[in-house]
CSV table of C-alpha atoms and ligand atoms in Angstrom, one decimal:
chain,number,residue,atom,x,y,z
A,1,UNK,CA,0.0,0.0,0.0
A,2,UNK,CA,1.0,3.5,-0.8
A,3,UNK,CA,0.5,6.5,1.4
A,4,UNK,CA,-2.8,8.7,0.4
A,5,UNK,CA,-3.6,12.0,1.3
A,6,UNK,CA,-7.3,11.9,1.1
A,7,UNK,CA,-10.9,9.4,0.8
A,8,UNK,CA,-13.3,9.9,-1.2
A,9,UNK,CA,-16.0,8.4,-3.6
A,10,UNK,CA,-18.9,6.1,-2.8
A,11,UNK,CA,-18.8,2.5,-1.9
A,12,UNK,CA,-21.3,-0.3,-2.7
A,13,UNK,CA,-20.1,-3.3,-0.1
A,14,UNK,CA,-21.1,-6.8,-0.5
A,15,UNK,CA,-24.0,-8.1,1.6
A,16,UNK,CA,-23.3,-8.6,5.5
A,17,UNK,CA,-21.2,-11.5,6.3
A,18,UNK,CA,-23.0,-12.4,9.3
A,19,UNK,CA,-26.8,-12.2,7.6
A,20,UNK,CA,-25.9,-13.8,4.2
A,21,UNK,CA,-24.4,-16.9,7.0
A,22,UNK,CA,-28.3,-17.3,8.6
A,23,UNK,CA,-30.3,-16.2,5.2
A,24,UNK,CA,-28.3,-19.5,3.3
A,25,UNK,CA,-29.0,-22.1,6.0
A,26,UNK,CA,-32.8,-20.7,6.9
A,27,UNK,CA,-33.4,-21.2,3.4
A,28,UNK,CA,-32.0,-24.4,3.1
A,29,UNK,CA,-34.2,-25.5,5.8
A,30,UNK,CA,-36.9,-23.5,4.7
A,31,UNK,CA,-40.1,-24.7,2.9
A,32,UNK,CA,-40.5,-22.8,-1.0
A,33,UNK,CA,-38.0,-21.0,-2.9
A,34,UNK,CA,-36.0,-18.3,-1.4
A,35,UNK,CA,-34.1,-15.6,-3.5
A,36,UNK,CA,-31.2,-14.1,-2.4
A,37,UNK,CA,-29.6,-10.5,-3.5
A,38,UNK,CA,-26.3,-9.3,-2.6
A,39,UNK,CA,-25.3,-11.8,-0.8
A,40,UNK,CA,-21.7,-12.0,0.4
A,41,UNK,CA,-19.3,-12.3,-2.0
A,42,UNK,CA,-16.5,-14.1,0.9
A,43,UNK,CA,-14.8,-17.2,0.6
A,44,UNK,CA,-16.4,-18.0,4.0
A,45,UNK,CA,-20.5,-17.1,3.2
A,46,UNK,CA,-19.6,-19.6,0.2
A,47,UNK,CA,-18.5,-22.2,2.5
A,48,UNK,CA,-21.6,-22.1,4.1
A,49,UNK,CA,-23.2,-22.7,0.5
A,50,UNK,CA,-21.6,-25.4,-0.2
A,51,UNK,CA,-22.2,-27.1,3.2
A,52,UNK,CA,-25.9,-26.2,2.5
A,53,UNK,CA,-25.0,-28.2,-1.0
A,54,UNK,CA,-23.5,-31.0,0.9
A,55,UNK,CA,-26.6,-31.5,3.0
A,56,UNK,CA,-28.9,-32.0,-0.3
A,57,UNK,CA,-29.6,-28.6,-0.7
A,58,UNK,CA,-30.0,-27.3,-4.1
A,59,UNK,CA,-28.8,-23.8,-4.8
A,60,UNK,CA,-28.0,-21.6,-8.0
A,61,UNK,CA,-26.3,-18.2,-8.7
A,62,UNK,CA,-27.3,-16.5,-11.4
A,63,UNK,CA,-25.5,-12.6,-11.8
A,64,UNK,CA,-24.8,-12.3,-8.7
A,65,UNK,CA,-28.3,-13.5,-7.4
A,66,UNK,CA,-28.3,-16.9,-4.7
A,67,UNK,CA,-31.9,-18.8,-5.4
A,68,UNK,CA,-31.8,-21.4,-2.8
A,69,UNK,CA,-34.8,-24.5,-2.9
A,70,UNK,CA,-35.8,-24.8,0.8
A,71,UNK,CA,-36.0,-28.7,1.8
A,72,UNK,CA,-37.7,-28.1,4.9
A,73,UNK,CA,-36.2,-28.9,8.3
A,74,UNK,CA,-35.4,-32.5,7.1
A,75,UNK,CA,-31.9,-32.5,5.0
A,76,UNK,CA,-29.8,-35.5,3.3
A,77,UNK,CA,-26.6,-37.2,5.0
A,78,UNK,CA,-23.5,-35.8,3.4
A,79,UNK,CA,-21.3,-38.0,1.7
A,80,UNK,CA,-18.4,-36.1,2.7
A,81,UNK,CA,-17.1,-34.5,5.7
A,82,UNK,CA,-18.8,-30.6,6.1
A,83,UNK,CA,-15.7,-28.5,5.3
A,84,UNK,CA,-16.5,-25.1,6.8
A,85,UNK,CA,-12.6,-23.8,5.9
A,86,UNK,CA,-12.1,-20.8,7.9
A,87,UNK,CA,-15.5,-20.2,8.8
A,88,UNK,CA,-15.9,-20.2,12.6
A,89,UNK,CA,-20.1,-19.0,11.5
A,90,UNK,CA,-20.2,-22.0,9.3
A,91,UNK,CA,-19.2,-24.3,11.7
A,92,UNK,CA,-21.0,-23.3,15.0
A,93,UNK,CA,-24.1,-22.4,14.1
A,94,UNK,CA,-24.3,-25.1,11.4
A,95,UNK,CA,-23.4,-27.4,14.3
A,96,UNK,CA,-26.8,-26.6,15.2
A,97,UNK,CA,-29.2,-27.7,12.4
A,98,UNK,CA,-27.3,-30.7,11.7
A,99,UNK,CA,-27.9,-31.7,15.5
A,100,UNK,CA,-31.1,-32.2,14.3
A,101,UNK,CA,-31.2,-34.7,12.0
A,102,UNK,CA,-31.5,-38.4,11.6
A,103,UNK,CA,-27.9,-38.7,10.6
A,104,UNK,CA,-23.9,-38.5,11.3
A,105,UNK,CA,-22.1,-35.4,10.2
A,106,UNK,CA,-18.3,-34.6,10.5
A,107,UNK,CA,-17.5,-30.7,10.3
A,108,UNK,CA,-13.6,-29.6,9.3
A,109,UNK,CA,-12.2,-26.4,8.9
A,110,UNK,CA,-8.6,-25.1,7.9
A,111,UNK,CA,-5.4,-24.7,9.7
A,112,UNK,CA,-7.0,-21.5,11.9
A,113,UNK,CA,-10.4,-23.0,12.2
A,114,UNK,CA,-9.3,-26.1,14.0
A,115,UNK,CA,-7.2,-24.1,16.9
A,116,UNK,CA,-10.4,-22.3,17.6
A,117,UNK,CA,-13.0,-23.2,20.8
A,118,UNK,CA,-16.1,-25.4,19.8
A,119,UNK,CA,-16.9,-26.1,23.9
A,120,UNK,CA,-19.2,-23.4,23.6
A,121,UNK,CA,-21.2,-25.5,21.0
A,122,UNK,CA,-20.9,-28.6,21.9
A,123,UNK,CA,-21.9,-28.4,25.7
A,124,UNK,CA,-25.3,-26.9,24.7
A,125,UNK,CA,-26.1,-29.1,21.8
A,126,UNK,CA,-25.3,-32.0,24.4
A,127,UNK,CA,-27.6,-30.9,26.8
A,128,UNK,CA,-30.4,-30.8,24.2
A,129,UNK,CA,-29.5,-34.5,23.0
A,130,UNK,CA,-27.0,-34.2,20.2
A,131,UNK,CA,-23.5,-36.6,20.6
A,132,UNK,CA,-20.9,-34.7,19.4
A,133,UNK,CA,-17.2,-35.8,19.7
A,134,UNK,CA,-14.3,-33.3,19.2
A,135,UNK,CA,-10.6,-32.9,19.2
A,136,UNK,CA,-10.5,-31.5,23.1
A,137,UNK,CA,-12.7,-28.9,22.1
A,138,UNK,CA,-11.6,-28.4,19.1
A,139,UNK,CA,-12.5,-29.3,15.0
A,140,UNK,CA,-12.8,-31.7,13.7
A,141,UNK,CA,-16.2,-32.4,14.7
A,142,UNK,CA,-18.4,-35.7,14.6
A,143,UNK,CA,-22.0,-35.1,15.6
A,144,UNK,CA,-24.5,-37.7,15.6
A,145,UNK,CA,-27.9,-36.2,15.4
A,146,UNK,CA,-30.7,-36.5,17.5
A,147,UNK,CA,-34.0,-35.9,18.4
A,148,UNK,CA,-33.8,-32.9,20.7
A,149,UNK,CA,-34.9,-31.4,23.8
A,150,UNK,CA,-35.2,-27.8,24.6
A,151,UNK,CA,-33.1,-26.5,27.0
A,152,UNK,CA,-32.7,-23.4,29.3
A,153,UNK,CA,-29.2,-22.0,28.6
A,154,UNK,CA,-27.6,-19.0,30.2
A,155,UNK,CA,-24.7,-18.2,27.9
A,156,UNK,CA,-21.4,-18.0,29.4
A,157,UNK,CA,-19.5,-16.3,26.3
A,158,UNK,CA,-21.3,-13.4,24.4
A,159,UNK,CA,-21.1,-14.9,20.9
A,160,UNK,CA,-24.2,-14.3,18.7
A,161,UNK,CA,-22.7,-17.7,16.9
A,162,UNK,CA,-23.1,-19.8,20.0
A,163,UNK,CA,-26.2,-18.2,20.3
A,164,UNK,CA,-27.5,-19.1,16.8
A,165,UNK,CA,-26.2,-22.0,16.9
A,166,UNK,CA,-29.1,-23.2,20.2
A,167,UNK,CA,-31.8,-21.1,18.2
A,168,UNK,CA,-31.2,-23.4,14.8
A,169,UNK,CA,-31.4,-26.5,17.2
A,170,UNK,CA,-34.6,-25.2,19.1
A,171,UNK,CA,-36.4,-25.6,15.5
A,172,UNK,CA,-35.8,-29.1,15.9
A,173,UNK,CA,-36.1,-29.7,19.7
A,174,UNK,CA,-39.0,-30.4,21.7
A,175,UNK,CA,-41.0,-28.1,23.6
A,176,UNK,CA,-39.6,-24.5,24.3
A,177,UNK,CA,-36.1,-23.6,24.3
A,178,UNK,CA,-34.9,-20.2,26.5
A,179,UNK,CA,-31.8,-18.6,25.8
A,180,UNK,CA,-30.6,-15.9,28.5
A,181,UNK,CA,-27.5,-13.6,27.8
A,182,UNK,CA,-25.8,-11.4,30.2
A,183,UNK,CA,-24.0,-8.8,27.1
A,184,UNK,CA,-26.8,-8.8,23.9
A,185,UNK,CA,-25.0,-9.6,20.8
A,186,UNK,CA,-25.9,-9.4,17.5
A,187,UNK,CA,-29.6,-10.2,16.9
A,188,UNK,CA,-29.5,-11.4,13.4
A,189,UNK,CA,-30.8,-14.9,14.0
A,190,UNK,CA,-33.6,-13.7,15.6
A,191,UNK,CA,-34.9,-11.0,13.2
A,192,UNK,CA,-33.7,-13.7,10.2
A,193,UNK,CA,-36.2,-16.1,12.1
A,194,UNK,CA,-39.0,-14.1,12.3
A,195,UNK,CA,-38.4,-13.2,8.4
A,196,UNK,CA,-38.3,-17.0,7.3
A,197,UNK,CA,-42.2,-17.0,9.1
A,198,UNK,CA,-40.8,-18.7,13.1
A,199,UNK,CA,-42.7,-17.2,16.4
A,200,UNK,CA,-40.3,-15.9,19.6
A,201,UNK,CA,-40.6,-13.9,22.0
A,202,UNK,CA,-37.4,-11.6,23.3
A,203,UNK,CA,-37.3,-9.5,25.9
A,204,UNK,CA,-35.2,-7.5,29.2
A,205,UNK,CA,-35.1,-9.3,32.2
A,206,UNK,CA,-32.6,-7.9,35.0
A,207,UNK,CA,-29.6,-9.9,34.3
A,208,UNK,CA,-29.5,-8.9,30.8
A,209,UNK,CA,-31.7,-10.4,27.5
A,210,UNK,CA,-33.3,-13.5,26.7
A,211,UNK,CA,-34.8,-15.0,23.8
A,212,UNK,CA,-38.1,-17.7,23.5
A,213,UNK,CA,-38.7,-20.2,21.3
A,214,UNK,CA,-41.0,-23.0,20.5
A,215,UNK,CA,-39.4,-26.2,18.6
A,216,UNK,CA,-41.2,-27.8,15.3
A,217,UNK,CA,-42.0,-24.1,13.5
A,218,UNK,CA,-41.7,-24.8,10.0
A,219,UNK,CA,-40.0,-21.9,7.8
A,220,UNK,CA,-41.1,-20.6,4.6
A,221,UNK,CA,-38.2,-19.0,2.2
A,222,UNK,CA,-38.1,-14.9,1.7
A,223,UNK,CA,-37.2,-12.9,-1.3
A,224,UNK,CA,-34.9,-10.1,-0.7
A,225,UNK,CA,-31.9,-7.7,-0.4
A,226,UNK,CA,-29.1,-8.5,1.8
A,227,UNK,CA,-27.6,-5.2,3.4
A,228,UNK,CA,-24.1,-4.1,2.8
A,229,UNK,CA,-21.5,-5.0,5.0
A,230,UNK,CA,-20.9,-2.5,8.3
A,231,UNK,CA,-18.0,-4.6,9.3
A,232,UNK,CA,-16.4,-4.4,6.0
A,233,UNK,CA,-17.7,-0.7,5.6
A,234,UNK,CA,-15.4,-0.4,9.2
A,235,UNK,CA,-12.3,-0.3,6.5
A,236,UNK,CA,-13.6,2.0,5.0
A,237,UNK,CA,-14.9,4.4,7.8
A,238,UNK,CA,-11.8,4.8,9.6
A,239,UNK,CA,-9.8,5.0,6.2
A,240,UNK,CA,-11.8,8.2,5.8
A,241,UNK,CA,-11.4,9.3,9.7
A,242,UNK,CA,-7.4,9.4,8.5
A,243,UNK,CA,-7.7,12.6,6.7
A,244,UNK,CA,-9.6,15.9,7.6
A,245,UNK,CA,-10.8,16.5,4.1
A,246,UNK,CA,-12.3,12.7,3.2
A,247,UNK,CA,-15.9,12.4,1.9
A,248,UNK,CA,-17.6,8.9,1.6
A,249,UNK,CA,-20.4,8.0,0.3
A,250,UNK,CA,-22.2,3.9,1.8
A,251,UNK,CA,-25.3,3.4,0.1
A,252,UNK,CA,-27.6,0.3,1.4
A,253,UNK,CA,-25.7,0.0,4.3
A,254,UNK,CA,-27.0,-2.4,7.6
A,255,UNK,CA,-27.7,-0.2,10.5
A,256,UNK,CA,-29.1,-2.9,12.7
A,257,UNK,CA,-29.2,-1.6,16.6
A,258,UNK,CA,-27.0,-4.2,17.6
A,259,UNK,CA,-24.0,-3.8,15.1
A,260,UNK,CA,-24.7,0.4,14.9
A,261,UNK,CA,-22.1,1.0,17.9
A,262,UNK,CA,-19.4,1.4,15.6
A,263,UNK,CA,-21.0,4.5,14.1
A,264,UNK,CA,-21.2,6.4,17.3
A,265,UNK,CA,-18.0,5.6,18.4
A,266,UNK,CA,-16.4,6.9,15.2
A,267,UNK,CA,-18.4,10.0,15.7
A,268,UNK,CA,-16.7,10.2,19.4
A,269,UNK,CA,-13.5,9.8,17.3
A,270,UNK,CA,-14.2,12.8,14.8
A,271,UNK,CA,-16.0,11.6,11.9
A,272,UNK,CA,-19.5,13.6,11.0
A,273,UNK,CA,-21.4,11.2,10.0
A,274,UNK,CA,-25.2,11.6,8.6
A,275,UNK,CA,-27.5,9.1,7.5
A,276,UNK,CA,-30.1,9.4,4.7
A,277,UNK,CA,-32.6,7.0,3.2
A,278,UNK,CA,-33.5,5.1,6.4
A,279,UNK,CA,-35.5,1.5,5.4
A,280,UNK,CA,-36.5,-2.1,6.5
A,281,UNK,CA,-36.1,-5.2,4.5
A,282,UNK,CA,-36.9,-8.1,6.4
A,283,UNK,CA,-36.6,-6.5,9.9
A,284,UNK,CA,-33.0,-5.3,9.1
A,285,UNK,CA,-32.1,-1.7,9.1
A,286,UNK,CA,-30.9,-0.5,5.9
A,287,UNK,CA,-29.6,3.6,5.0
A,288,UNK,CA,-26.7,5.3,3.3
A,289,UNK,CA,-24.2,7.3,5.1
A,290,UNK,CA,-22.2,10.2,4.3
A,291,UNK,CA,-19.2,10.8,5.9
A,292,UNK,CA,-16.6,13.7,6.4
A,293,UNK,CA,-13.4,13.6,7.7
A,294,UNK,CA,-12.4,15.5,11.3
A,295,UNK,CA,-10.4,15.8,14.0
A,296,UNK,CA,-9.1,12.3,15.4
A,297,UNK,CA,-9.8,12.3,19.2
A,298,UNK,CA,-8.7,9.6,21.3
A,299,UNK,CA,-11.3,6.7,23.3
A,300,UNK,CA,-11.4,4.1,25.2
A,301,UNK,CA,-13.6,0.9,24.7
A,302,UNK,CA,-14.7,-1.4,27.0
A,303,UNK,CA,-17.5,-3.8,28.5
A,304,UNK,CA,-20.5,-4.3,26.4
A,305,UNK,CA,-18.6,-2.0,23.5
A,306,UNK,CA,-15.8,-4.4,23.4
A,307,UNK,CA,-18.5,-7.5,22.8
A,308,UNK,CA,-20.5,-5.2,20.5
A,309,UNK,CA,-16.9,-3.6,18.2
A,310,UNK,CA,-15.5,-7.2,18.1
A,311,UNK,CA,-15.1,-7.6,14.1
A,312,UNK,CA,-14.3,-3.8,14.3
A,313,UNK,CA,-11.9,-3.7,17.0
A,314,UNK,CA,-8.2,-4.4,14.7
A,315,UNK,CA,-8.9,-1.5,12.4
A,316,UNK,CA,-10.0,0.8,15.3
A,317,UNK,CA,-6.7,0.2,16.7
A,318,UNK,CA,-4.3,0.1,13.7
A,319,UNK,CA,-5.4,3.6,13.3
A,320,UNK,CA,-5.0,4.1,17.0
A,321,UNK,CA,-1.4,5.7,16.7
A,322,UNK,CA,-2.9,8.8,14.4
A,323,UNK,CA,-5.4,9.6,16.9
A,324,UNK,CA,-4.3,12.3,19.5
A,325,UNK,CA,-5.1,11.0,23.0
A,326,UNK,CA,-4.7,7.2,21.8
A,327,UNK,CA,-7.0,4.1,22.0
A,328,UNK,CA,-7.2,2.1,25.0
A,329,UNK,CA,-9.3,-1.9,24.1
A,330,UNK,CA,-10.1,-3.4,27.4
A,331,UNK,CA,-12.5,-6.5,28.4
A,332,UNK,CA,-11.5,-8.0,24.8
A,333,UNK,CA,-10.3,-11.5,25.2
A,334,UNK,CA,-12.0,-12.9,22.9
A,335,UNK,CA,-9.9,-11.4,20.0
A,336,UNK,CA,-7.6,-13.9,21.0
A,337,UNK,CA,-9.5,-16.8,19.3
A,338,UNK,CA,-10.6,-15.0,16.3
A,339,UNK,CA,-9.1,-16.0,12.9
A,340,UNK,CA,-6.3,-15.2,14.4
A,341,UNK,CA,-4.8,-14.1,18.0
A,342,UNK,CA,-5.9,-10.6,17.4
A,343,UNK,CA,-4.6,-8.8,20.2
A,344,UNK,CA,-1.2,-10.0,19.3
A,345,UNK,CA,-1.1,-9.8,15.6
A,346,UNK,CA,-2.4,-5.9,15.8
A,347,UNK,CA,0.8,-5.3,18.8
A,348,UNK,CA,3.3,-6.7,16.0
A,349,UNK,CA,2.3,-5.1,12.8
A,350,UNK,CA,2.1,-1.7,14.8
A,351,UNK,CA,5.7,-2.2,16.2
A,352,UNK,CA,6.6,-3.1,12.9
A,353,UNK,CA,5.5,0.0,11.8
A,354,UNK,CA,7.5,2.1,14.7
A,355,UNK,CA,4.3,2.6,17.0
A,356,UNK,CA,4.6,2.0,20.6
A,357,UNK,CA,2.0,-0.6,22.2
A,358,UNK,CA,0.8,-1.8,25.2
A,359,UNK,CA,-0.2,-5.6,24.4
A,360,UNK,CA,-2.6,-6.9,27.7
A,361,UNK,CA,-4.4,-10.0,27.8
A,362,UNK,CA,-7.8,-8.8,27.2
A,363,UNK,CA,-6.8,-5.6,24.9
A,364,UNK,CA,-4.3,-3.0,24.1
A,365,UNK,CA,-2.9,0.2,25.1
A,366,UNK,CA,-2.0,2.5,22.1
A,367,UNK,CA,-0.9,6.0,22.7
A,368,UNK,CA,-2.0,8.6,20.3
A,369,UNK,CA,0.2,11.2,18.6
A,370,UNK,CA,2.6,8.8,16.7
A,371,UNK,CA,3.7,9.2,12.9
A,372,UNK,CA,4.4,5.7,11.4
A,373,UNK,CA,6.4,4.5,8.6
A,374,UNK,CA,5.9,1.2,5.9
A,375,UNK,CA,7.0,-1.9,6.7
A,376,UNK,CA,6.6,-4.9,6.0
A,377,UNK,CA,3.9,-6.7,7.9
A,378,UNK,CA,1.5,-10.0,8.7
A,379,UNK,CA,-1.7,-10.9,7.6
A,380,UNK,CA,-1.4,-13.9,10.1
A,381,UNK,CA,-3.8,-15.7,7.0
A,382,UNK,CA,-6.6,-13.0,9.3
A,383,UNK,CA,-8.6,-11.1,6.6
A,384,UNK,CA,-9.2,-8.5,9.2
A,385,UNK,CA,-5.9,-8.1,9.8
A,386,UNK,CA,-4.7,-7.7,6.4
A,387,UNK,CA,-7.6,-4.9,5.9
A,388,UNK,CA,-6.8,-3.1,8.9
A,389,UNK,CA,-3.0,-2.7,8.2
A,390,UNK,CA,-3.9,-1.4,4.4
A,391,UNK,CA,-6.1,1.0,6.6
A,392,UNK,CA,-3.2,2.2,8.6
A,393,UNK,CA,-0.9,2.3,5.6
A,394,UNK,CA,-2.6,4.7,4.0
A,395,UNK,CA,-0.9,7.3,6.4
A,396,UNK,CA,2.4,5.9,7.0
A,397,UNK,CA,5.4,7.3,5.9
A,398,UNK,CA,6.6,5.2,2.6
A,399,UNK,CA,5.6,2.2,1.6
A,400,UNK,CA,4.3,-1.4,3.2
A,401,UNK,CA,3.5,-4.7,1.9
A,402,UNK,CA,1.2,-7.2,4.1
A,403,UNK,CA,2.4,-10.9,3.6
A,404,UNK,CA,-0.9,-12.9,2.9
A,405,UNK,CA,-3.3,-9.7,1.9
A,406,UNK,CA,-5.0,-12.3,-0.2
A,407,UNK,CA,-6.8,-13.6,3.0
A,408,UNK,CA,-9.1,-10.4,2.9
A,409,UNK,CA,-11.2,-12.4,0.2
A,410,UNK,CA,-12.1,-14.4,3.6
A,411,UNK,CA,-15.1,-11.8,3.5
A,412,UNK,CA,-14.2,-8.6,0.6
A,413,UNK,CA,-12.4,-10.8,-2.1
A,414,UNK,CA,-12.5,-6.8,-3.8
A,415,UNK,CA,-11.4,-4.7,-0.8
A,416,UNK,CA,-7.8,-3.9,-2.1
A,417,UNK,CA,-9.3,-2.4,-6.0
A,418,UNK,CA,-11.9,-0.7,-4.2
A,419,UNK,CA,-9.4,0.8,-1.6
A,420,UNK,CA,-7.5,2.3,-4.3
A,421,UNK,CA,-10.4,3.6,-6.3
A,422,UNK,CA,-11.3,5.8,-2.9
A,423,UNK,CA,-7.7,6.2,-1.9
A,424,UNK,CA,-6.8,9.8,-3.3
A,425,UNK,CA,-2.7,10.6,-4.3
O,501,S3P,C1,-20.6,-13.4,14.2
O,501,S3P,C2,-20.4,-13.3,15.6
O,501,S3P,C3,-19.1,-12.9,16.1
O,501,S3P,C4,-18.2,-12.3,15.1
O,501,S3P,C5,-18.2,-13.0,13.8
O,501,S3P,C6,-19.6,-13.1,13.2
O,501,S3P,C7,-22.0,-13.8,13.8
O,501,S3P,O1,-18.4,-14.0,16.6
O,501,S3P,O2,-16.9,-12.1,15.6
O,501,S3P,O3,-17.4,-12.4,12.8
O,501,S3P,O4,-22.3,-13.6,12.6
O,501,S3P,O5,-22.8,-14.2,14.6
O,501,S3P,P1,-18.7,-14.6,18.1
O,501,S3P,O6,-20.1,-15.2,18.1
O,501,S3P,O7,-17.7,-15.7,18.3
O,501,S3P,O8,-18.6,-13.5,19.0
């Protein structure tokens, strides 16, 4: 990457990882056609495809568009093992639909996928009935389906995966299953469930959120628009926030309540930020944003931020350096079993490029004020990573190359072209 002076254009991003994940297994289990635009163009929402595939699913995309022919709740044994490659969604909350069935299914990933925690799958789907063997924890996994029953879960980890994962199973498990977390996560699954036709009920209670649902609901597939990207569009957004004078344009983008933190926190940071053209498809938020470059303050995140930021945390802190008071990342642990070991793999590439950093267990401590230069840095095979250093690049003094960039087609196989269309010299 080469340094830039300014941002500015607009940006269309690919559908959200995270709904085109829930949108291609609902419809698989669906009932009736479902027809699917913009959905994510990552390597990891087409591993979820071809799992779908795997389990007798038949799917087509025509220019661009995903129609998927819902089988109902009942799918076909695979033939092969389920390879959900680096796709920690594909593999946890797949784990829970495949509970389900009448059948044995063995789930692989790559290299990163198999160091990363499946406990907090496979203790819930064992309590509702499923056997499920594992590598200590770990993928491979071997899960012999069964008929299930509901369950009463307080989650231990805020993950929205883990709790997808109980809410696919509760479709298939008998009687009502209640799902209570202490930090509310992203509420995709839920608003995706009530879309493909399910009943639940959701609601405060005083130690945080929980969810209801009956089992045996049958879905019915949905036609529709998949919002772009605001984990994706986080590249982007702090790209801008480098320079005073940047102007961006994000048409169609998701501004779901629960993933919409990152907008005010960039505002803290100095970006003016308006939104225009508020809509709902399918209980999602949808606008476009404009954006114009500011001041870059200082912040510190923490508690039910940190859960809420999680995809967004390693570009908020590569650009940490340029802001003026610094970014401190606290109650973040679980960066550390993301792709990649987040925490670390931000500390290096910024001491690489001549910041000073204050690696903890459960975040960072970056000072503000500091001018970097290029270098040459890691992806650690993290798509996030390798976005959020092009990010930072953009202001460094003189050149850097990121070893393994390609992993960014994880979930924006176009990131890089689109970086330099925006990316003004
Ligand atoms: C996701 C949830 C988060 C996030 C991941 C996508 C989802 O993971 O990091 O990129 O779509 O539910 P956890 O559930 O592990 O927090």
């Amino acid at each position: 990457m080469r340094p830039s002076f300014n941002v500015r254009g607009t940006v269309q991003l690919p559908g959200d990882k995270s709904i085109s994940h829930r949108y291609a297994m609902l419809a698989g289990i669906a009932e009736g056609p479902s027809r699917l635009e913009n959905y994510s163009t990552g390597a990891d929402c087409a591993s979820t495809l071809a799992c779908m595939r795997a389990l007798g699913v038949r799917w087509q995309c025509t220019n661009g568009v995903i129609e998927i022919e819902g089988r109902g709740l009942a799918l076909a044994p695979p033939i092969q093992p389920l390879d959900c490659g680096n796709s920690g969604s594909t593999m946890r909350m797949l784990s829970g639909i495949v509970a389900g069935q009448k059948f044995v299914s063995e789930m692989i990933g790559d290299e990163s996928l198999s160091r990363r925690p499946m406990q907090r799958v496979i203790t819930p789907l064992s309590q509702m009935g499923a056997t499920i063997g594992s590598r200590e924890g770990k993928p491979p996994l071997r899960i012999t389906g069964a008929a299930l029953n509901a369950i009463d879960y307080k989650m231990p980890v805020a993950s929205a995966q883990v709790k997808s994962c109980i809410l696919f199973a509760s479709l298939y498990a008998h009687g009502e299953t209640r799902v209570e977390e202490s930090l509310r996560t992203r509420d995709h699954t839920e608003v995706a469930l009530r879309a493909f036709g399910a009943q639940l009920e959701q609601g405060a209670i005083d130690s945080g959120h929980e969810i209801r649902i009956r089992g045996g609901q049958r879905l019915r597939g949905i036609e529709g628009r998949i919002p772009g990207d605001l984990s994706s569009a986080a590249f982007f957004l702090c790209a801008a926030a480098l320079f005073p004078n940047s102007q961006l344009t994000l048409p169609n983008l998701l501004m779901n309540p629960t993933r919409a933190r990152l907008l005010d926190i960039l505002m803290q940071i100095g970006l003016r930020i308006s939104v225009t053209q508020l809509d709902q498809i399918h209980g999602e938020i949808v606008g476009s944003i404009q954006v114009e470059g500011g001041k870059l303050r200082g912040i510190t995140i923490s508690g039910l931020d940190s859960a809420a930021l999680i995809d967004e945390l390693p570009v908020l802190a590569a650009i940490a350096p340029y802001t003026e008071q610094g970014v401190e990342i606290r109650d973040a642990k679980e960066l550390r079993v993301k792709e990649s070991d987040r925490i670390a793999a931000v500390a290096r590439n910024l001491q690489r490029m001549g910041a000073q950093v204050e690696e903890r267990e459960d975040g960072l401590n970056i000072p503000g004020g500091q001018a970097l230069h290029g270098a040459e840095l890691e992806s650690f095979s993290d798509h996030r990573i390798a976005m959020a250093f092009a990010v930072a690049a953009l202001r460094a003094r003189g050149e850097t190359l990121i070893r393994g960039a390609e992993s960014a087609a994880i979930s924006y196989p176009t990131f890089f072209q689109t970086l330099e269309q925006v990316a003004e010299r």
